Amino acid sequence: MRVLPRASFGALLVVALAATPALADSAAAAPCDTPATHRVSQVQGAGDATPIPGQTVRVEGVVTGDFQRTDQLSGFFIQDPRPDSDPRTSEGLFVFARESFKDVKPGDRVLVTGKATEYNGWTELSPVSAVDVCGTGTVTPQPYTLPGDGLEPVENMLLTFPQPLTVSDTYNLGRYGEVTLAAGGRVFQSTDRPGVDPAADKRRSLLLDDGSTRENPATLPPIVRLGDVATGLTGVLGYGFGQYRLQPTQPVPYAGSNPRTPRPEPVVGNVTVASFNTLNWFTTVGSRGASNPQEQQRQLAKLVAALKGLDADAVALMEVENNGQTALQALVDALNAEVGAGTYAALRHPNPGTDVIHVGLIYKPAKLKPVGETSSSQDTVFTRPPLIQTFRRVTGGQPFTMVVNHLKSKGSCPAGGPDADQGDGQSCWNATRVKQAQALLQIVDDLPNPIVLGDLNAYGEEDPIDTLEAGGLTSVTKKFVPEEERYSYLFQGQSGELDHAFVGRQLLKRVTSATIWHINADEPRVLDYNTEYNPPDLYRPDAYRSSDHDPLVVGLTLPGGR
């Protein structure tokens, strides 16, 4: 969990109890004889904020979650074991009191004196002037089912979630100890497929935190993949950075419901082609990609493992450094060192463009023979021009043409104009991507059996994809990959397909299968090649989290030849 700065704790403890006559009058009594002035539910109130902000109160409750260490939340949760009759009022409070003030443990019955505060949307007691342990008590976790009627009425309470909750985001698992879970399965981008309701997805989602304020904590939560499931999750419901956060009070009961696969699902055909975004494979250290030589070797090992696992006859590559053949050839050399000298060869891009990255294409000379020269497009609509190459199997038969693309990204939005974010879920530069798709349609008109593939930076129901489909191309993954498996990228906790393969009517007859190998989008980034933050013992020179995009594989059964 991330933490917002608070005022000096020492200064906060200077509270004039004499300003509260009811409390001052009982100063001579034993601490546990000083009764509560308010119930927890009265401090919480029936609305989004405490109805008595700034008022010093004394409340009684049972400790349900202890996070007092300064590297945790610097406080603990209490709950009134005798709920009131109003379902709108929470029975829990967070007490901002470090263990150096008064150490408590779950099950302690405590009387706490402090000021009712709304801290960036979180109702709590802060500052605190007294914490008195006065026995023990029990609180039974309240069952809660997502999507519920809202979490405000159970803020700070001990909850249990009896339903299976699916891991839908692990982006900040290593950085802040955060994992997002969702009822009803993973969450998809609203522009990737029909029937997605973002508002409903938000209600069925829950952020699971680690009870820590540490960035890059030394002790991480369990390393899980998207699609894994937790059932019977139990914890206290805090709040921070604009959203509710469940802090577990018991080990999280994960089940590995989405196991890794050592290689892609087999595809049928006599030719296999693949597409893979390498996430900035650069031989120039410290520009993009690796920031030091060690990272570069770690990145290279993972990319080689992924390409080796794909074992495709031809692979379209994106985000390769645009430095002539240097970066592309270095990747091929490392791959051939693993799979055999001369197994793969790299084509030279005749018009790589002016961007720092460009697309590339590698192939197996023993399986495929280039037909004609490698070509591209001179259309200025492309900042990363496509690479175009026709192949035929070395034994002869029907040719096919790979058109490798990396369309304009969704980032670095302009302030205005048609390429600004229109608020329709397609982000910025959508108008340019549509123009690029239109240009691709003109290109493929003159090509034998084209397959348009690569990172199109557009989800499955966005305008550029609609443009290609309206122009007579068919999405291979939409036709052959089950909908629940049709994703290649994760952004802000939403899965979707940015990496595509489209074919014309004639080649569609020759497509016999397709798959997406989920080695990256489902994996937390803490497992990648970076050394700045990732614990060294987590790194493996394998294919998993070799990039942030999943590779896709297409099987073709081409007639003719031997």
Coordinates of C-alpha atoms in Angstrom, one line a residue:
M1 CA 0.0 0.0 0.0
R2 CA 1.1 3.5 -0.7
V3 CA 0.9 6.0 2.2
L4 CA 0.1 9.7 2.3
P5 CA 2.2 12.0 4.5
R6 CA 0.9 12.7 7.9
A7 CA 1.7 15.3 10.5
S8 CA 4.4 14.6 13.1
F9 CA 3.0 11.9 15.5
G10 CA 4.7 13.5 18.5
A11 CA 2.9 16.8 17.8
L12 CA -0.4 15.0 17.3
L13 CA -0.3 13.5 20.7
V14 CA -0.5 17.0 22.3
V15 CA -4.3 16.9 22.8
A16 CA -6.0 19.0 25.4
L17 CA -8.2 16.5 27.1
A18 CA -9.4 19.2 29.4
A19 CA -11.3 20.6 26.5
T20 CA -13.6 17.6 26.9
P21 CA -15.2 17.9 30.3
A22 CA -16.7 14.4 30.4
L23 CA -13.2 12.9 29.9
A24 CA -11.4 15.3 32.2
D25 CA -13.8 14.6 35.0
S26 CA -12.9 10.9 34.9
A27 CA -9.1 11.5 34.8
A28 CA -8.6 10.2 38.4
A29 CA -10.4 6.9 37.7
A30 CA -8.7 3.8 36.6
P31 CA -8.3 3.8 32.8
C32 CA -10.7 1.0 32.1
D33 CA -13.3 2.6 34.4
T34 CA -13.5 5.6 32.1
P35 CA -16.5 4.7 29.9
A36 CA -17.0 5.3 26.2
T37 CA -18.6 8.5 25.2
H38 CA -19.6 7.3 21.7
R39 CA -20.3 4.0 20.0
V40 CA -18.2 3.2 16.9
S41 CA -21.2 3.5 14.7
Q42 CA -21.8 7.1 16.0
V43 CA -18.3 8.1 14.9
Q44 CA -18.8 6.5 11.5
G45 CA -22.3 7.9 10.9
A46 CA -24.6 6.9 8.1
G47 CA -22.9 8.8 5.3
D48 CA -19.6 8.9 3.6
A49 CA -17.8 10.9 6.3
T50 CA -17.9 11.1 10.1
P51 CA -20.7 13.4 11.3
I52 CA -18.5 14.7 14.2
P53 CA -15.2 15.7 12.6
G54 CA -12.6 17.1 15.0
Q55 CA -14.5 16.0 18.1
T56 CA -12.6 14.1 20.8
V57 CA -14.4 10.8 21.6
R58 CA -13.8 7.6 23.6
V59 CA -14.9 4.4 22.0
E60 CA -14.9 0.7 22.9
G61 CA -14.1 -2.2 20.6
V62 CA -12.2 -5.4 19.9
V63 CA -9.0 -5.3 17.9
T64 CA -9.6 -7.1 14.6
G65 CA -6.4 -6.2 12.8
D66 CA -3.0 -5.1 14.2
F67 CA -0.8 -3.0 11.7
Q68 CA 0.9 -0.8 14.2
R69 CA 4.5 -1.0 13.0
T70 CA 5.8 2.1 11.2
D71 CA 6.4 0.0 8.1
Q72 CA 2.8 -1.1 8.2
L73 CA -0.2 1.3 8.6
S74 CA 0.9 2.7 12.0
G75 CA -2.4 1.7 13.6
F76 CA -4.9 -0.9 14.3
F77 CA -8.6 -1.7 13.5
I78 CA -11.3 -2.0 16.2
Q79 CA -14.9 -3.2 15.9
D80 CA -17.9 -3.0 18.1
P81 CA -19.0 -6.6 18.6
R82 CA -22.6 -5.3 19.4
P83 CA -23.8 -3.8 16.1
D84 CA -26.5 -1.1 16.1
S85 CA -29.7 -1.5 14.1
D86 CA -28.7 0.8 11.3
P87 CA -27.2 -1.1 8.3
R88 CA -25.8 2.2 6.9
T89 CA -23.4 2.6 9.8
S90 CA -20.1 0.8 10.0
E91 CA -19.1 -0.9 13.2
G92 CA -15.4 -0.5 12.6
L93 CA -12.7 2.2 13.1
F94 CA -9.1 2.6 12.3
V95 CA -7.0 3.9 15.2
F96 CA -3.8 5.7 14.1
A97 CA -1.6 4.7 17.0
R98 CA 1.9 3.2 16.5
E99 CA 3.0 0.3 18.7
S100 CA 5.4 2.6 20.5
F101 CA 2.3 4.3 21.9
K102 CA 0.5 1.2 23.1
D103 CA 1.0 -2.2 21.5
V104 CA -2.2 -4.2 21.1
K105 CA -3.0 -7.5 19.5
P106 CA -6.1 -9.0 17.8
G107 CA -8.7 -10.0 20.4
D108 CA -7.9 -7.2 22.8
R109 CA -10.9 -5.3 24.1
V110 CA -9.8 -1.7 24.1
L111 CA -11.1 1.7 25.1
V112 CA -9.6 4.4 22.8
T113 CA -9.6 8.2 23.2
G114 CA -8.9 10.2 20.1
K115 CA -10.2 12.7 17.7
A116 CA -12.7 11.7 15.0
T117 CA -11.1 12.4 11.7
E118 CA -11.7 12.0 8.0
Y119 CA -8.3 11.4 6.6
N120 CA -8.5 11.6 2.8
G121 CA -11.8 9.8 2.8
W122 CA -10.9 7.3 5.6
T123 CA -12.8 7.6 8.9
E124 CA -10.4 7.1 11.8
L125 CA -9.3 8.2 15.2
S126 CA -6.3 10.6 14.9
P127 CA -4.6 11.8 17.0
V128 CA -5.0 9.4 19.8
S129 CA -4.4 10.2 23.4
A130 CA -5.3 7.0 25.2
V131 CA -5.4 3.3 24.4
D132 CA -6.5 1.1 27.3
V133 CA -6.5 -2.7 27.0
C134 CA -9.4 -3.9 29.2
G135 CA -9.8 -7.6 28.5
T136 CA -10.5 -9.7 25.5
G137 CA -13.3 -10.1 23.1
T138 CA -14.3 -11.7 19.8
V139 CA -15.6 -10.5 16.5
T140 CA -16.9 -12.8 13.9
P141 CA -16.0 -11.8 10.3
Q142 CA -19.1 -10.5 8.5
P143 CA -19.7 -12.3 5.2
Y144 CA -19.7 -10.0 2.2
T145 CA -20.5 -10.8 -1.4
L146 CA -19.4 -8.8 -4.4
P147 CA -20.9 -6.8 -6.0
G148 CA -22.6 -5.6 -2.8
D149 CA -24.5 -2.4 -2.0
G150 CA -21.3 -0.4 -1.5
L151 CA -18.4 -0.7 0.9
E152 CA -18.8 2.5 2.9
P153 CA -21.2 0.8 5.4
V154 CA -18.5 -1.9 6.2
E155 CA -15.5 0.4 6.2
N156 CA -12.9 -0.7 8.8
M157 CA -14.9 -3.9 9.5
L158 CA -13.6 -7.5 9.6
L159 CA -15.0 -9.1 6.5
T160 CA -14.9 -12.5 4.8
F161 CA -15.7 -13.1 1.2
P162 CA -17.1 -16.6 0.7
Q163 CA -17.2 -16.5 -3.1
P164 CA -14.3 -17.2 -5.4
L165 CA -12.4 -14.0 -6.4
T166 CA -10.3 -14.0 -9.5
V167 CA -6.9 -12.3 -9.7
S168 CA -7.4 -9.5 -12.3
D169 CA -4.4 -7.3 -11.7
T170 CA -0.9 -7.8 -10.3
Y171 CA 0.8 -4.7 -11.7
N172 CA 1.8 -3.4 -8.3
L173 CA 2.3 -6.7 -6.5
G174 CA 6.0 -6.1 -6.2
R175 CA 6.0 -2.3 -5.9
Y176 CA 3.2 -1.8 -3.3
G177 CA 2.0 -5.3 -2.4
E178 CA -1.3 -4.8 -4.2
V179 CA -3.4 -7.3 -6.0
T180 CA -6.9 -6.7 -7.5
L181 CA -9.5 -9.4 -7.3
A182 CA -12.8 -9.6 -9.0
A183 CA -16.0 -11.7 -8.6
G184 CA -17.2 -13.4 -11.7
G185 CA -13.8 -13.8 -13.5
R186 CA -11.2 -11.4 -14.9
V187 CA -12.0 -7.9 -16.1
F188 CA -11.8 -7.0 -19.7
Q189 CA -11.4 -3.8 -21.6
S190 CA -14.7 -2.3 -22.6
T191 CA -13.6 -1.7 -26.2
D192 CA -12.2 -5.3 -26.6
R193 CA -15.5 -7.2 -26.7
P194 CA -19.2 -6.7 -26.5
G195 CA -21.1 -6.8 -23.2
V196 CA -18.4 -5.3 -21.0
D197 CA -19.8 -2.9 -18.3
P198 CA -17.0 -0.8 -16.7
A199 CA -19.3 0.4 -13.8
A200 CA -20.3 -3.2 -13.0
D201 CA -16.7 -4.4 -13.2
K202 CA -15.7 -1.7 -10.7
R203 CA -18.4 -2.9 -8.3
R204 CA -17.3 -6.5 -8.5
S205 CA -13.6 -5.7 -7.9
L206 CA -11.6 -5.4 -4.7
L207 CA -8.1 -4.2 -4.0
L208 CA -6.2 -6.6 -1.8
D209 CA -3.3 -4.8 0.0
D210 CA -0.5 -6.1 2.2
G211 CA -1.0 -3.9 5.3
S212 CA 2.3 -2.1 4.6
T213 CA 3.3 1.4 3.7
R214 CA 6.7 0.1 2.3
E215 CA 7.5 0.7 -1.4
N216 CA 9.2 -2.4 -2.8
P217 CA 8.7 -4.4 0.4
A218 CA 11.2 -6.9 1.3
T219 CA 8.5 -9.5 2.1
L220 CA 6.1 -9.8 -0.8
P221 CA 2.6 -11.2 -0.9
P222 CA 2.2 -14.6 -2.7
I223 CA 3.3 -14.4 -6.4
V224 CA 0.2 -15.2 -8.4
R225 CA -1.0 -15.1 -12.0
L226 CA -4.0 -13.4 -13.4
G227 CA -6.8 -16.0 -13.4
D228 CA -5.7 -17.5 -10.1
V229 CA -8.6 -17.6 -7.5
A230 CA -8.9 -16.9 -3.8
T231 CA -11.9 -18.3 -1.9
G232 CA -12.8 -17.4 1.7
L233 CA -10.6 -14.3 1.8
T234 CA -10.7 -12.6 5.2
G235 CA -9.4 -9.2 6.3
V236 CA -10.2 -5.7 7.5
L237 CA -11.4 -3.0 5.0
G238 CA -9.3 0.1 5.0
Y239 CA -9.2 3.0 2.6
G240 CA -6.5 5.0 0.8
F241 CA -5.6 6.7 -2.5
G242 CA -9.3 6.9 -3.4
Q243 CA -10.3 3.2 -3.0
Y244 CA -11.1 0.7 -0.4
R245 CA -8.3 -1.8 0.5
L246 CA -8.7 -5.1 2.2
Q247 CA -5.9 -5.8 4.6
P248 CA -5.7 -9.6 5.1
T249 CA -5.8 -10.9 8.6
Q250 CA -5.3 -14.5 7.5
P251 CA -3.2 -16.1 4.8
V252 CA -4.7 -15.5 1.4
P253 CA -6.2 -18.8 0.2
Y254 CA -5.1 -18.7 -3.4
A255 CA -5.6 -21.6 -5.8
G256 CA -3.5 -21.9 -8.9
S257 CA -6.4 -21.8 -11.4
N258 CA -4.3 -20.5 -14.3
P259 CA -1.2 -22.7 -14.5
R260 CA 1.7 -21.7 -16.7
T261 CA 2.2 -23.7 -19.9
P262 CA 5.8 -24.6 -21.0
R263 CA 5.0 -23.9 -24.6
P264 CA 2.0 -22.6 -26.7
E265 CA -1.0 -24.8 -27.3
P266 CA -0.1 -26.8 -30.5
V267 CA -1.3 -25.3 -33.7
V268 CA -2.1 -27.4 -36.8
G269 CA -0.5 -26.7 -40.1
N270 CA 2.6 -27.1 -42.3
V271 CA 3.7 -23.5 -41.5
T272 CA 3.6 -21.6 -38.2
V273 CA 3.9 -17.8 -38.0
A274 CA 4.0 -15.8 -34.8
S275 CA 3.9 -12.2 -33.6
F276 CA 5.7 -10.9 -30.5
N277 CA 6.3 -7.5 -29.0
T278 CA 9.7 -7.6 -27.3
L279 CA 9.1 -4.7 -25.0
N280 CA 12.1 -2.6 -26.2
W281 CA 14.9 -5.0 -27.1
F282 CA 17.8 -2.5 -27.3
T283 CA 21.5 -3.2 -27.6
T284 CA 22.1 0.4 -26.6
V285 CA 22.2 0.2 -22.9
G286 CA 20.4 2.9 -20.9
S287 CA 18.2 4.3 -23.6
R288 CA 15.1 2.1 -23.6
G289 CA 14.8 -1.4 -22.3
A290 CA 17.8 -2.5 -20.1
S291 CA 19.5 0.2 -18.1
N292 CA 22.7 -1.8 -17.4
P293 CA 24.6 -4.7 -19.0
Q294 CA 23.3 -7.2 -16.4
E295 CA 19.7 -6.3 -17.2
Q296 CA 20.4 -6.6 -20.9
Q297 CA 21.7 -10.1 -20.5
R298 CA 18.7 -11.0 -18.3
Q299 CA 16.3 -9.5 -20.9
L300 CA 18.0 -11.3 -23.7
A301 CA 17.8 -14.7 -21.9
K302 CA 14.1 -14.3 -21.4
L303 CA 13.4 -13.2 -25.0
V304 CA 15.4 -16.2 -26.3
A305 CA 13.5 -18.5 -24.0
A306 CA 10.2 -17.1 -25.4
L307 CA 11.3 -17.4 -29.0
K308 CA 12.6 -20.9 -28.4
G309 CA 9.3 -21.9 -26.9
L310 CA 7.4 -20.4 -29.8
D311 CA 9.5 -22.4 -32.3
A312 CA 7.6 -20.7 -35.2
D313 CA 8.8 -20.8 -38.8
A314 CA 8.6 -17.0 -39.0
V315 CA 8.2 -14.5 -36.2
A316 CA 7.1 -10.8 -36.6
L317 CA 8.8 -8.7 -33.9
M318 CA 7.9 -5.3 -32.5
E319 CA 9.9 -2.8 -30.3
V320 CA 13.3 -3.7 -31.6
E321 CA 15.9 -0.9 -31.5
N322 CA 16.1 0.9 -34.8
N323 CA 19.8 0.7 -35.2
G324 CA 20.2 -1.1 -38.4
Q325 CA 20.6 -4.8 -38.0
T326 CA 22.5 -4.6 -34.7
A327 CA 19.8 -5.3 -32.2
L328 CA 17.8 -7.7 -34.4
Q329 CA 20.9 -9.7 -35.3
A330 CA 22.1 -9.8 -31.7
L331 CA 18.7 -11.4 -30.9
V332 CA 19.0 -13.9 -33.7
D333 CA 22.6 -14.8 -32.8
A334 CA 21.6 -15.5 -29.2
L335 CA 18.6 -17.5 -30.3
N336 CA 20.6 -19.6 -32.7
A337 CA 23.2 -20.3 -30.0
E338 CA 20.3 -22.1 -28.2
V339 CA 18.5 -23.8 -31.0
G340 CA 21.3 -24.4 -33.5
A341 CA 23.5 -22.3 -35.8
G342 CA 21.6 -21.0 -38.8
T343 CA 18.2 -22.0 -37.5
Y344 CA 16.9 -18.5 -37.8
A345 CA 17.8 -15.6 -40.1
A346 CA 16.8 -11.9 -40.0
L347 CA 15.4 -9.8 -42.8
R348 CA 16.7 -6.3 -43.3
H349 CA 14.0 -3.6 -43.1
P350 CA 14.2 -1.5 -46.3
N351 CA 12.4 1.5 -44.6
P352 CA 12.6 1.2 -40.8
G353 CA 11.4 4.8 -40.3
T354 CA 12.7 7.4 -37.9
D355 CA 11.3 6.1 -34.6
V356 CA 13.7 4.7 -32.1
I357 CA 12.0 1.3 -32.5
H358 CA 11.0 -0.6 -35.6
V359 CA 9.5 -3.9 -36.6
G360 CA 11.5 -6.9 -37.6
L361 CA 11.0 -10.4 -39.0
I362 CA 13.0 -13.6 -38.5
Y363 CA 12.4 -16.9 -40.2
K364 CA 13.7 -20.4 -40.5
P365 CA 15.6 -20.8 -43.8
A366 CA 15.2 -24.6 -43.6
K367 CA 11.4 -24.2 -43.7
L368 CA 10.7 -21.0 -45.7
K369 CA 12.2 -19.2 -48.7
P370 CA 11.7 -15.5 -49.3
V371 CA 9.9 -14.7 -52.6
G372 CA 11.0 -11.4 -54.0
E373 CA 12.5 -8.5 -52.2
T374 CA 11.6 -7.3 -48.7
S375 CA 9.5 -4.2 -49.1
S376 CA 7.7 -1.6 -47.0
S377 CA 5.5 1.5 -47.4
Q378 CA 6.5 5.1 -48.1
D379 CA 3.2 6.4 -46.8
T380 CA 3.9 9.1 -44.2
V381 CA 1.0 8.0 -42.1
F382 CA 3.3 5.3 -40.7
T383 CA 5.9 6.5 -38.1
R384 CA 7.0 2.8 -37.9
P385 CA 6.5 1.6 -41.5
P386 CA 5.4 -2.0 -42.0
L387 CA 7.8 -4.7 -43.2
I388 CA 6.4 -6.9 -46.0
Q389 CA 7.8 -10.2 -47.2
T390 CA 6.3 -13.0 -49.3
F391 CA 7.4 -16.6 -48.4
R392 CA 7.0 -20.0 -49.9
R393 CA 7.8 -23.3 -48.2
V394 CA 11.2 -24.5 -49.4
T395 CA 9.4 -27.6 -50.7
G396 CA 7.2 -25.3 -52.8
G397 CA 3.5 -24.7 -52.8
Q398 CA 1.2 -21.7 -52.2
P399 CA 3.0 -18.5 -51.2
F400 CA 1.8 -16.2 -48.3
T401 CA 2.8 -12.6 -47.4
M402 CA 3.6 -11.4 -43.9
V403 CA 2.8 -7.7 -43.3
V404 CA 4.4 -6.8 -39.9
N405 CA 3.0 -3.8 -38.1
H406 CA 3.3 -1.7 -35.0
L407 CA 0.6 1.0 -35.2
K408 CA 0.6 4.3 -33.4
S409 CA 0.5 3.9 -29.6
K410 CA -2.2 5.2 -27.2
G411 CA 0.2 7.3 -25.2
S412 CA 1.5 10.9 -25.3
C413 CA -1.9 12.4 -26.1
P414 CA -2.1 15.7 -28.0
A415 CA -4.1 18.5 -26.3
G416 CA -6.7 18.8 -29.1
G417 CA -7.7 17.8 -32.6
P418 CA -8.9 14.5 -33.9
D419 CA -6.1 12.5 -32.3
A420 CA -6.9 13.8 -28.8
D421 CA -8.6 11.4 -26.4
Q422 CA -12.3 11.5 -27.4
G423 CA -13.5 9.9 -24.2
D424 CA -14.8 6.8 -26.0
G425 CA -12.4 4.3 -24.5
Q426 CA -10.1 4.2 -27.5
S427 CA -7.6 6.7 -26.0
C428 CA -5.6 9.1 -28.1
W429 CA -4.2 8.8 -31.7
N430 CA -7.2 6.7 -32.7
A431 CA -7.8 8.8 -35.8
T432 CA -4.2 8.1 -36.9
R433 CA -4.5 4.4 -36.3
V434 CA -7.7 4.4 -38.4
K435 CA -5.7 6.0 -41.3
Q436 CA -2.9 3.5 -40.8
A437 CA -5.5 0.7 -41.0
Q438 CA -6.9 2.2 -44.2
A439 CA -3.4 2.4 -45.7
L440 CA -2.8 -1.3 -44.8
L441 CA -5.9 -2.2 -46.8
Q442 CA -4.5 -0.5 -49.8
I443 CA -1.2 -2.4 -49.3
V444 CA -2.7 -5.8 -49.1
D445 CA -4.7 -5.4 -52.3
D446 CA -1.6 -6.2 -54.3
L447 CA -0.1 -9.0 -52.2
P448 CA -0.5 -12.7 -52.5
N449 CA -2.3 -14.2 -49.5
P450 CA -1.5 -11.5 -47.0
I451 CA -1.5 -12.0 -43.2
V452 CA -1.5 -8.6 -41.4
L453 CA -0.1 -9.1 -37.9
G454 CA 1.6 -7.3 -35.1
D455 CA 0.8 -4.9 -32.2
L456 CA -2.0 -2.7 -33.6
N457 CA -2.5 -0.8 -30.4
A458 CA -6.2 -1.2 -30.8
Y459 CA -8.6 -3.5 -28.9
G460 CA -10.9 -5.9 -30.6
E461 CA -13.9 -3.6 -31.0
E462 CA -12.1 -0.3 -31.7
D463 CA -12.3 1.7 -35.0
P464 CA -9.0 0.5 -36.5
I465 CA -10.0 -3.1 -36.1
D466 CA -13.5 -2.4 -37.5
T467 CA -11.8 -0.7 -40.5
L468 CA -9.7 -3.8 -41.3
E469 CA -12.7 -6.1 -40.9
A470 CA -14.9 -3.8 -43.1
G471 CA -12.1 -4.0 -45.7
G472 CA -12.5 -7.7 -46.0
L473 CA -9.9 -9.0 -43.5
T474 CA -10.8 -11.5 -40.8
S475 CA -9.4 -11.7 -37.3
V476 CA -7.7 -15.0 -36.9
T477 CA -7.9 -14.9 -33.1
K478 CA -11.6 -14.0 -33.0
K479 CA -12.3 -17.0 -35.2
F480 CA -10.0 -19.6 -33.6
V481 CA -9.2 -18.5 -30.0
P482 CA -11.9 -19.0 -27.3
E483 CA -13.2 -15.6 -26.1
E484 CA -12.0 -16.2 -22.5
E485 CA -8.4 -16.8 -23.8
R486 CA -8.5 -13.9 -26.4
Y487 CA -6.3 -11.3 -24.7
S488 CA -2.6 -10.4 -25.0
Y489 CA -2.1 -7.3 -22.8
L490 CA -3.1 -5.9 -19.4
F491 CA -3.7 -2.2 -18.8
Q492 CA -5.0 -0.7 -15.5
G493 CA -6.3 -4.1 -14.4
Q494 CA -8.2 -4.8 -17.7
S495 CA -7.3 -7.5 -20.1
G496 CA -7.6 -7.1 -23.8
E497 CA -6.1 -8.0 -27.2
L498 CA -3.7 -5.5 -28.8
D499 CA -1.8 -8.0 -30.8
H500 CA -3.6 -9.3 -33.8
A501 CA -3.5 -11.4 -37.0
F502 CA -5.8 -10.6 -40.0
V503 CA -6.0 -12.6 -43.2
G504 CA -7.8 -12.1 -46.5
R505 CA -10.5 -14.4 -47.8
Q506 CA -8.2 -16.8 -49.7
L507 CA -5.7 -17.3 -46.9
L508 CA -8.5 -17.7 -44.4
K509 CA -9.2 -21.0 -46.0
R510 CA -5.7 -22.1 -45.2
V511 CA -5.7 -21.0 -41.5
T512 CA -6.2 -24.1 -39.5
S513 CA -5.6 -22.9 -35.9
A514 CA -4.3 -20.1 -33.7
T515 CA -3.4 -19.6 -30.1
I516 CA -2.1 -16.9 -27.7
W517 CA 0.7 -18.0 -25.4
H518 CA -0.1 -16.3 -22.0
I519 CA 3.5 -15.9 -20.7
N520 CA 3.4 -12.2 -20.0
A521 CA 0.1 -10.5 -19.6
D522 CA -0.8 -12.9 -16.7
E523 CA 2.5 -12.5 -15.0
P524 CA 3.4 -9.8 -12.4
R525 CA 6.1 -7.4 -13.6
V526 CA 8.2 -8.1 -10.5
L527 CA 9.3 -11.3 -12.4
D528 CA 10.8 -9.4 -15.3
Y529 CA 14.5 -8.7 -16.0
N530 CA 14.7 -5.4 -14.2
T531 CA 17.2 -5.2 -11.3
E532 CA 16.2 -1.8 -9.7
Y533 CA 13.3 -3.1 -7.6
N534 CA 12.8 -6.8 -8.2
P535 CA 14.2 -9.2 -5.6
P536 CA 17.1 -11.0 -7.2
D537 CA 15.9 -14.5 -6.2
L538 CA 12.8 -14.1 -8.3
Y539 CA 14.5 -13.8 -11.6
R540 CA 14.5 -16.8 -13.9
P541 CA 16.0 -17.0 -17.4
D542 CA 12.7 -18.3 -18.8
A543 CA 9.9 -17.0 -21.0
Y544 CA 7.6 -15.8 -18.3
R545 CA 7.4 -12.0 -18.2
S546 CA 9.9 -11.7 -21.0
S547 CA 7.7 -8.8 -22.2
D548 CA 4.4 -7.2 -21.4
H549 CA 2.6 -8.6 -24.5
D550 CA 1.7 -12.2 -25.1
P551 CA 2.9 -13.7 -28.4
L552 CA 0.3 -15.2 -30.8
V553 CA 0.8 -18.2 -33.1
V554 CA -1.1 -19.0 -36.3
G555 CA -1.0 -22.4 -38.0
L556 CA -1.3 -22.4 -41.8
T557 CA -1.9 -25.4 -44.0
L558 CA -0.7 -24.4 -47.4
P559 CA -1.3 -26.5 -50.5
G560 CA 1.2 -27.6 -53.0
G561 CA 4.8 -28.6 -52.7
R562 CA 6.0 -31.7 -50.9

